[in-house]
Short mmCIF file of C-alpha atoms in Angstrom, two decimals:
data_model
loop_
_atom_site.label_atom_id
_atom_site.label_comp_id
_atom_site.label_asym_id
_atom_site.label_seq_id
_atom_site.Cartn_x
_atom_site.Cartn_y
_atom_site.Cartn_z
CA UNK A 8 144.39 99.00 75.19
CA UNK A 9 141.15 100.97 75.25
CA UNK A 10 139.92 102.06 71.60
CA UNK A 11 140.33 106.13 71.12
CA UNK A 12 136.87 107.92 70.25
CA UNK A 13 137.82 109.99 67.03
CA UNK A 14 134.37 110.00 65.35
CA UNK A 15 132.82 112.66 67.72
CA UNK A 16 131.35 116.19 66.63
CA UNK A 17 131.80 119.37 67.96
CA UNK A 18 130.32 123.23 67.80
CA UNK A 19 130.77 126.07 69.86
CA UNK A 20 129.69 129.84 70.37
CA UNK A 21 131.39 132.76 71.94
CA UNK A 22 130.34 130.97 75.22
CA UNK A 23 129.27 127.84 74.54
CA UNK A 24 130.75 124.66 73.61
CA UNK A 25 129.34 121.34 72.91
CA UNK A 26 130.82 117.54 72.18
CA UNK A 27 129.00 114.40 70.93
CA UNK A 28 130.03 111.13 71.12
CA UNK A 29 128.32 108.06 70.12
CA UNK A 30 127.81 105.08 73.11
CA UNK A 31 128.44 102.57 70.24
CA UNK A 32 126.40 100.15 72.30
CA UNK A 33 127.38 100.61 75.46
CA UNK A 34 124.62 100.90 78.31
CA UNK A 35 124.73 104.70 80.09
CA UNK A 36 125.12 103.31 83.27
CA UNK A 37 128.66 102.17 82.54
CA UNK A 38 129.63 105.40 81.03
CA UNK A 39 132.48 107.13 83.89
CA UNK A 40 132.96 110.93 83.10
CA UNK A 41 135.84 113.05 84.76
CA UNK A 42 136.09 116.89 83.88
CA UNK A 43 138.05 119.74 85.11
CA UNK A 44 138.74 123.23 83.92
CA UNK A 45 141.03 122.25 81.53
CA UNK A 46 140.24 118.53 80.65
CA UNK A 47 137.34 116.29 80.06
CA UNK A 48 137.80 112.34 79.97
CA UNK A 49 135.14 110.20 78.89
CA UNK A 50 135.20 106.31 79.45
CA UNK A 51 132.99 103.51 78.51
CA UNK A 52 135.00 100.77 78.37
CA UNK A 53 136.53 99.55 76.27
CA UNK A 54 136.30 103.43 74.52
CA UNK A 55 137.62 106.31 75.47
CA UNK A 56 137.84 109.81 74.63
CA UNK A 57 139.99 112.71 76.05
CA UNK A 58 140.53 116.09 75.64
CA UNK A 59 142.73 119.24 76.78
CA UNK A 60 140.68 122.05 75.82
CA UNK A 61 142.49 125.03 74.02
CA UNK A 62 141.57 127.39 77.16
CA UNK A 63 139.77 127.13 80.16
CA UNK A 64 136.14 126.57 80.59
CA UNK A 65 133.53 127.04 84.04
CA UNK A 66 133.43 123.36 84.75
CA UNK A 67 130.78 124.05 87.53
CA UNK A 68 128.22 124.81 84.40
CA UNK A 69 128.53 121.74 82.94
CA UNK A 70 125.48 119.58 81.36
CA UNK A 71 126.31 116.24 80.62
CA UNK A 72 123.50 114.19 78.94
CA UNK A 73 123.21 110.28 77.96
CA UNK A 74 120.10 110.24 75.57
CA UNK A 75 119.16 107.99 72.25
CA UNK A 76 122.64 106.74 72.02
CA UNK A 77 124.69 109.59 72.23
CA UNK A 78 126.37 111.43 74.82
CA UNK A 79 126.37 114.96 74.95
CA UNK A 80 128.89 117.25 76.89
CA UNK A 81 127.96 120.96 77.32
CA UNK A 82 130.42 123.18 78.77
CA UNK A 83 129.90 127.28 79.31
CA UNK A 84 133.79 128.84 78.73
CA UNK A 85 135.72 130.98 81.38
CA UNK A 86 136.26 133.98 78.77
CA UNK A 87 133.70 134.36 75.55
CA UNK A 88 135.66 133.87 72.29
CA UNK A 89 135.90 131.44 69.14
CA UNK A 90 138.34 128.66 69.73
CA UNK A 91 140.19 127.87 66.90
CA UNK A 92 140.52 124.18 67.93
CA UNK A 93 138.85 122.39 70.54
CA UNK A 94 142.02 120.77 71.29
CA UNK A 95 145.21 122.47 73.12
CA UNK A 96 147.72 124.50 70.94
CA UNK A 97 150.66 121.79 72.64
CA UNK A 98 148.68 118.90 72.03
CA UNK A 99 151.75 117.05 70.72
CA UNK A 100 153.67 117.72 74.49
CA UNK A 101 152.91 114.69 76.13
CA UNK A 102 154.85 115.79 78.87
CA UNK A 103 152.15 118.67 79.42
CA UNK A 104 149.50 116.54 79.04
CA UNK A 105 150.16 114.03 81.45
CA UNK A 106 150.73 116.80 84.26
CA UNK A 107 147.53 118.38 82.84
CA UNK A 108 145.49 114.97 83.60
CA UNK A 109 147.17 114.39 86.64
CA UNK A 110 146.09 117.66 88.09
CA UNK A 111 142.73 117.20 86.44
CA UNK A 112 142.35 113.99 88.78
CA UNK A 113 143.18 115.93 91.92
CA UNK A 114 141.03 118.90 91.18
CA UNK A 115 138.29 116.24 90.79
CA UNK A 116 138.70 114.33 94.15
CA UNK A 117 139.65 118.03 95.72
CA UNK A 118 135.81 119.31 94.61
CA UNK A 119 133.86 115.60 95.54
CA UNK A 120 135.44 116.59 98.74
CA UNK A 121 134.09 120.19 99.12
CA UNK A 122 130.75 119.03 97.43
CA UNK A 123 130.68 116.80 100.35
CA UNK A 124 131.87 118.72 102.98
CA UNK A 125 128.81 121.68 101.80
CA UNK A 126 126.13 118.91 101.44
CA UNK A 127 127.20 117.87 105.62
CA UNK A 128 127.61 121.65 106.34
CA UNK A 129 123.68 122.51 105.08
CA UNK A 130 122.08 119.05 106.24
CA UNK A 131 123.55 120.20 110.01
CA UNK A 132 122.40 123.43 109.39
CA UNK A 133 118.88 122.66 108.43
CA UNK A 134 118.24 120.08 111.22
CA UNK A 135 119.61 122.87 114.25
CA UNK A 136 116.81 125.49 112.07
CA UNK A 137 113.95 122.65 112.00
CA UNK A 138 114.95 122.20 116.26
CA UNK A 139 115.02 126.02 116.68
CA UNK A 140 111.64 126.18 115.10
CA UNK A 141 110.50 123.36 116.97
CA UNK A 142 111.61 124.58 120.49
CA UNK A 143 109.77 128.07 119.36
CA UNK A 144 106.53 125.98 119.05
CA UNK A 145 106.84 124.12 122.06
CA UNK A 146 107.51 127.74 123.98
CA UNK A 147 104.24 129.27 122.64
CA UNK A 148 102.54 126.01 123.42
CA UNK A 149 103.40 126.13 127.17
CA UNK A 150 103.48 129.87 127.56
CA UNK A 151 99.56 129.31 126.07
CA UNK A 152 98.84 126.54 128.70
CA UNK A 153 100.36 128.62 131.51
CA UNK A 154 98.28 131.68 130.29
CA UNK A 155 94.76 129.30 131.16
CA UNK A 156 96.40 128.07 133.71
CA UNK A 157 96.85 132.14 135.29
CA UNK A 158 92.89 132.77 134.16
CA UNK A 159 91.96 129.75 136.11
CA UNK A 160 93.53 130.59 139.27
CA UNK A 161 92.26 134.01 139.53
CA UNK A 162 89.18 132.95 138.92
CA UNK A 163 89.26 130.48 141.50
CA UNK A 164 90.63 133.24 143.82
CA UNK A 165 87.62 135.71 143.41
CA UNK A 166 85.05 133.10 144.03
CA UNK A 167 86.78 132.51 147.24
CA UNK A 168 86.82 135.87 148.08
CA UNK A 169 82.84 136.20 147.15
CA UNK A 170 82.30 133.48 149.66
CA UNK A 171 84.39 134.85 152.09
CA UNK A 172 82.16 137.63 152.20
CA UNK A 173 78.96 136.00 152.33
CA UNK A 174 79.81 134.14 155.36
CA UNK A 175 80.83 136.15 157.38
CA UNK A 176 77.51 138.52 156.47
CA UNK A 177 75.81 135.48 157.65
CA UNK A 178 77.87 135.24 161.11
CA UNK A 179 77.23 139.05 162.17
CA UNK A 180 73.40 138.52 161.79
CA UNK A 181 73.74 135.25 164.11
CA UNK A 182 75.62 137.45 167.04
CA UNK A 183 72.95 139.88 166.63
CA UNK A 184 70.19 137.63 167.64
CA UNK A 185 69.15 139.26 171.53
CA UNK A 186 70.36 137.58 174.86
CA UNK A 187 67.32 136.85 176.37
CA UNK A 188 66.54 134.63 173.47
CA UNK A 189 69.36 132.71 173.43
CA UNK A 190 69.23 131.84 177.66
CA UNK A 191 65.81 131.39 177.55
CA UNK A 192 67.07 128.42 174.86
CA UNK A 193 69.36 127.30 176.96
CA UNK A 194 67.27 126.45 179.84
CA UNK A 195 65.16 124.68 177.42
CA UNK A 196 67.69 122.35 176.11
CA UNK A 197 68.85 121.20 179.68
CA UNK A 198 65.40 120.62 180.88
CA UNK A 199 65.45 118.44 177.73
CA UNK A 200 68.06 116.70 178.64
CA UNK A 201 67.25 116.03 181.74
CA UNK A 202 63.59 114.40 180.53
CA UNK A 203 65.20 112.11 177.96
CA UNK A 204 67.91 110.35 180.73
CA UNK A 205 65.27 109.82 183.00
CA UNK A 206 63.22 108.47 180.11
CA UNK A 207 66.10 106.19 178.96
CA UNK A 208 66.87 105.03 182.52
CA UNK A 209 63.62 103.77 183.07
CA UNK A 210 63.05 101.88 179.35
CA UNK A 211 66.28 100.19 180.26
CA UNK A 212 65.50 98.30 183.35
CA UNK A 213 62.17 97.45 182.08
CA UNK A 214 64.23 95.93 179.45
CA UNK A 215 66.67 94.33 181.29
CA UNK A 216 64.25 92.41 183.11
CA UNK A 217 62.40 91.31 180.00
CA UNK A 218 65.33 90.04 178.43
CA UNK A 219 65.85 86.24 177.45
CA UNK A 220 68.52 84.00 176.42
CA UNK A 221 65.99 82.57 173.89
CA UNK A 222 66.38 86.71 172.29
CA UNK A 223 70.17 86.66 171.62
CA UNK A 224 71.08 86.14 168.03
CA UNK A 225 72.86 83.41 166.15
CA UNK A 226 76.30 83.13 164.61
CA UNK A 227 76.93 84.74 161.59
CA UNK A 228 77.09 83.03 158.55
CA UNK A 229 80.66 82.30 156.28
CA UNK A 230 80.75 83.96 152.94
CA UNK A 231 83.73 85.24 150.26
CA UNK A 232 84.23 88.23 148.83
CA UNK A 233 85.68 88.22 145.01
CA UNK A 234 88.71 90.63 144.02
CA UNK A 235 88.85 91.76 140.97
CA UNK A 236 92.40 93.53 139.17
CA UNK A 237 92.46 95.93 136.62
CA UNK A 238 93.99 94.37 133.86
CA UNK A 239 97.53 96.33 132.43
CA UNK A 240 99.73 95.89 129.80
CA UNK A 241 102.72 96.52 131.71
CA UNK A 242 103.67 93.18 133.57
CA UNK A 243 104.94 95.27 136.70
CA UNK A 244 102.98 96.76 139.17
CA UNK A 245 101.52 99.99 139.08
CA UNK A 246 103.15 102.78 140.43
CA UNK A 247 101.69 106.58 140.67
CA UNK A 248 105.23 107.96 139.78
CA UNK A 249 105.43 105.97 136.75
CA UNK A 250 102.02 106.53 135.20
CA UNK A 251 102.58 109.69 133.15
CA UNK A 252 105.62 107.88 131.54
CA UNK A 253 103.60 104.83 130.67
CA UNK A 254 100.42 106.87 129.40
CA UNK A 255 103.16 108.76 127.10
CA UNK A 256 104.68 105.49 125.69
CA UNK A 257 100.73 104.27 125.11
CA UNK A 258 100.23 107.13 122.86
CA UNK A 259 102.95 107.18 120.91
CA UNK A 260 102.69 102.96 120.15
CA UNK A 261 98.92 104.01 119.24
CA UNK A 262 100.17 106.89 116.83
CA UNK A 263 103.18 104.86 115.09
CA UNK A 264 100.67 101.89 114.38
CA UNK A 265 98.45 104.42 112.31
CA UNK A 266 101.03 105.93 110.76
CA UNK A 267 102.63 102.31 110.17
CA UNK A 268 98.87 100.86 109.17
CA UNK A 269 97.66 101.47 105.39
CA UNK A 270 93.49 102.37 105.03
CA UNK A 271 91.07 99.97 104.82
CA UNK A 272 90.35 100.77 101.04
CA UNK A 273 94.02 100.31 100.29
CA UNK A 274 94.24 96.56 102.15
CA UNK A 275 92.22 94.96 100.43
CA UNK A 276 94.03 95.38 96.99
CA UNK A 277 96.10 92.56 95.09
CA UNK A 278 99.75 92.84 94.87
CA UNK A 279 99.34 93.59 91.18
CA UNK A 280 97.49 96.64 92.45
CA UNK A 281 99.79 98.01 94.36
CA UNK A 282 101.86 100.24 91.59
CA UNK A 283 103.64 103.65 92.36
CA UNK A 284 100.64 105.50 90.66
CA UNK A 285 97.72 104.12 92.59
CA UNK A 286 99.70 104.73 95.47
CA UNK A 287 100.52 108.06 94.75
CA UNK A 288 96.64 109.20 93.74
CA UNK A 289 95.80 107.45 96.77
CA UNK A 290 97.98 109.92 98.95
CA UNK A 291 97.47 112.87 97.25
CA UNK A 292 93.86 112.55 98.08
CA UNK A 293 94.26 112.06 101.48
CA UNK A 294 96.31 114.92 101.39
CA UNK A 295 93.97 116.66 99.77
CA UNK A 296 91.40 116.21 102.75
CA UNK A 297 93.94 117.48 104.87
CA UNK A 298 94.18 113.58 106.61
CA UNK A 299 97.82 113.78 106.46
CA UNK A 300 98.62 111.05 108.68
CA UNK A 301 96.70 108.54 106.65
CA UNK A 302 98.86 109.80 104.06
CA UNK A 303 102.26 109.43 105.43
CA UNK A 304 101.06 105.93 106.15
CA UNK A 305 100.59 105.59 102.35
CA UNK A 306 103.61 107.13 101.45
CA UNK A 307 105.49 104.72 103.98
CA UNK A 308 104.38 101.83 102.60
CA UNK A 309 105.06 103.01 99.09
CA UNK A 310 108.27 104.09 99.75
CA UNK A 311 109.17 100.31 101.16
CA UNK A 312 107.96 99.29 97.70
CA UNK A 313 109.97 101.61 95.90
CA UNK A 314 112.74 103.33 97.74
CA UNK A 315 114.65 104.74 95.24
CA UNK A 316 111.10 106.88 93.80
CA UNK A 317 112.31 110.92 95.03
CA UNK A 318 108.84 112.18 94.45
CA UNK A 319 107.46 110.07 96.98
CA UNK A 320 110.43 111.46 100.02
CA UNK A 321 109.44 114.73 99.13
CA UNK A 322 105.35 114.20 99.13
CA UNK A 323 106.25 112.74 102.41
CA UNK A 324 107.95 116.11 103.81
CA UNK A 325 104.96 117.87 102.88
CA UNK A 326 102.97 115.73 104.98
CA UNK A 327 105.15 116.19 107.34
CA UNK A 328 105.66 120.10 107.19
CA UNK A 329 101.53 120.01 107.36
CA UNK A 330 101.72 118.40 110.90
CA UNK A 331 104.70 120.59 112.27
CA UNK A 332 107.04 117.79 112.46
CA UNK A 333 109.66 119.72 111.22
CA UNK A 334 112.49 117.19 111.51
CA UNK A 335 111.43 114.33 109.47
CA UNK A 336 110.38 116.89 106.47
CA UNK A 337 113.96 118.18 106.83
CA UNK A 338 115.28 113.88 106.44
CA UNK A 339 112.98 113.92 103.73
CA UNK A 340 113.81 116.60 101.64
CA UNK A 341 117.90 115.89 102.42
CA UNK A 342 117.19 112.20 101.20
CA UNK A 343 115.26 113.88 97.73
CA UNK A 344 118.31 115.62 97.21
CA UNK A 345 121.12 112.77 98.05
CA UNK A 346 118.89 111.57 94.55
CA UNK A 347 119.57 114.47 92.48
CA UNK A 348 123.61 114.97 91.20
CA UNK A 349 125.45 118.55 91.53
CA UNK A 350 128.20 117.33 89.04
CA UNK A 351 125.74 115.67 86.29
CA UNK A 352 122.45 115.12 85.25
CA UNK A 353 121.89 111.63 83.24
CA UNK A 354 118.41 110.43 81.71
CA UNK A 355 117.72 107.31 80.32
#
């Protein structure tokens, strides 16, 4: 049988109400709180405390706080006015009781339910607003490119057209040149001709006789020739229709190992070094020099250290939201607040 809490303390105001209760021992984290708008139950085994509250209060607005041995319940009340008691005017119906706790229990698993459902709802609608930016980026990035792209090719065009023109100022003067000229030319060239064959003629059978075996030339001599590949990291061959994909994949192994990799002044540290607060002065400088990649690699590793640290998730977004990479700040900051509780707030 658990042991009923009856040396607790309670004040209120026209809108306000508070209850303490002492942990007699007991650690926070094994301290189980259920509340509704009509009943609170408190339960760290093996105590207990329960109570139907004389009227309704705005359980939404409640504070609960586990501090120096004592826990404190806040609530704000649905109507301002002084209670008489804190506890129901038909506290002795245990009839009305037990169907007040039972519906206290569904209202409870009813709102973790819609807390849950709203927490999906906004996480799905914050990554399709993170995409929509994204895909706005990427549009003014290529309409950009195709804007140098437009430049380049009329600029390309009116050069042509310049030397268009030129030429063909240089081909009227040529058909200008006078007839006479260009016969008398003519007549020159053949006569020309005609010298050099008879010229060639000749050299050749003097040649022809003078020849000896004695003048041919010798076999040629055996050699190699060396081949050398490029080297690749690909183990296939390469192909020109997959070379854009593997320059791509290159780039982004190159870019995860710095991200991945910690800086050189941070490697050489002991492992009694390595504490959340260096790391975190260590990132917000780099942060501070606007090397944000650097410090998402410092935030990475810290995180691995100590994954259950919020601050460093949402540092991280920021680094993130610096470099446009809109959908890991949005994991981030979903992650910082999968920390943080809706229902109740405890500190240790």
């Amino acid at each position: 049988m658990p042991i009923i809490i009856k040396d607790f303390t309670w004040t209120q105001s026209e809108s306000k109400i508070s209850i303490n209760l002492p942990l007699k021992g007991t650690k926070a984290n094994n301290v189980d709180i259920l509340n509704s708008r009509e009943y609170v139950k408190v339960s760290y085994p093996p105590f207990l405390f329960e109570c139907w509250f004389y009227e309704m209060i705005d359980d939404d607005s409640s504070v609960i706080v586990v501090k120096n041995g004592i826990i404190s319940l806040q609530f704000s009340k649905a109507e301002d006015s002084v209670w008489p008691s804190l506890f129901h005017k038909d506290f002795e119906n245990k009839e009305l009781l037990k169907l007040v706790r039972e519906e206290a229990i569904k209202y409870a698993g009813q709102k973790a339910e819609r807390l849950t459902k709203e927490k999906n709802d906004l996480k799905e609608a914050n990554k399709k607003l993170a995409l929509k930016e994204q895909m706005k980026l990427e549009e003014s990035e290529r309409n950009r490119i195709e804007s140098l792209k437009e430049n380049e090719r009329k600029k390309a065009t009116q050069e042509i057209e310049s030397f268009k023109k030129s030429h063909k100022t240089v081909q009227v003067e040529k058909e200008q040149v006078p007839y006479l000229e260009k016969v008398k030319n003519d007549s020159t060239a053949v006569k020309t001709m005609e010298e050099n064959r008879k010229e060639i003629f000749e050299e050749s059978n003097l040649k022809s006789d003078e020849k000896n075996i004695s003048d041919l030339p010798g076999p040629r001599s055996s050699g190699s020739i060396q081949i050398r590949f490029t080297p690749r990291v690909f183990p296939t061959p390469s192909r020109e229709s997959q070379d854009q994909l593997e320059r791509e994949w290159l780039e982004k192994q190159t870019e995860a190992r710095k991200i991945s990799e910690l800086p050189d002044d941070l490697n050489d540290l002991s492992p009694n070094e390595l504490n959340l607060d260096l790391l975190k002065e260590k990132a917000s400088n780099y942060f501070k020099q606007e090397n944000y990649q650097v410090a998402i690699g410092v935030y990475n590793h810290a995180i691995r250290l100590f994954p259950k640290e919020p601050s460093l998730y949402s540092n991280r977004a920021a680094c993130h939201f610096k470099v446009r990479n809109l959908i890991k700040c949005v994991e981030d900051c979903t992650r910082v607040t999968g920390f943080t509780s809706i229902k109740k707030k405890i500190l240790k």
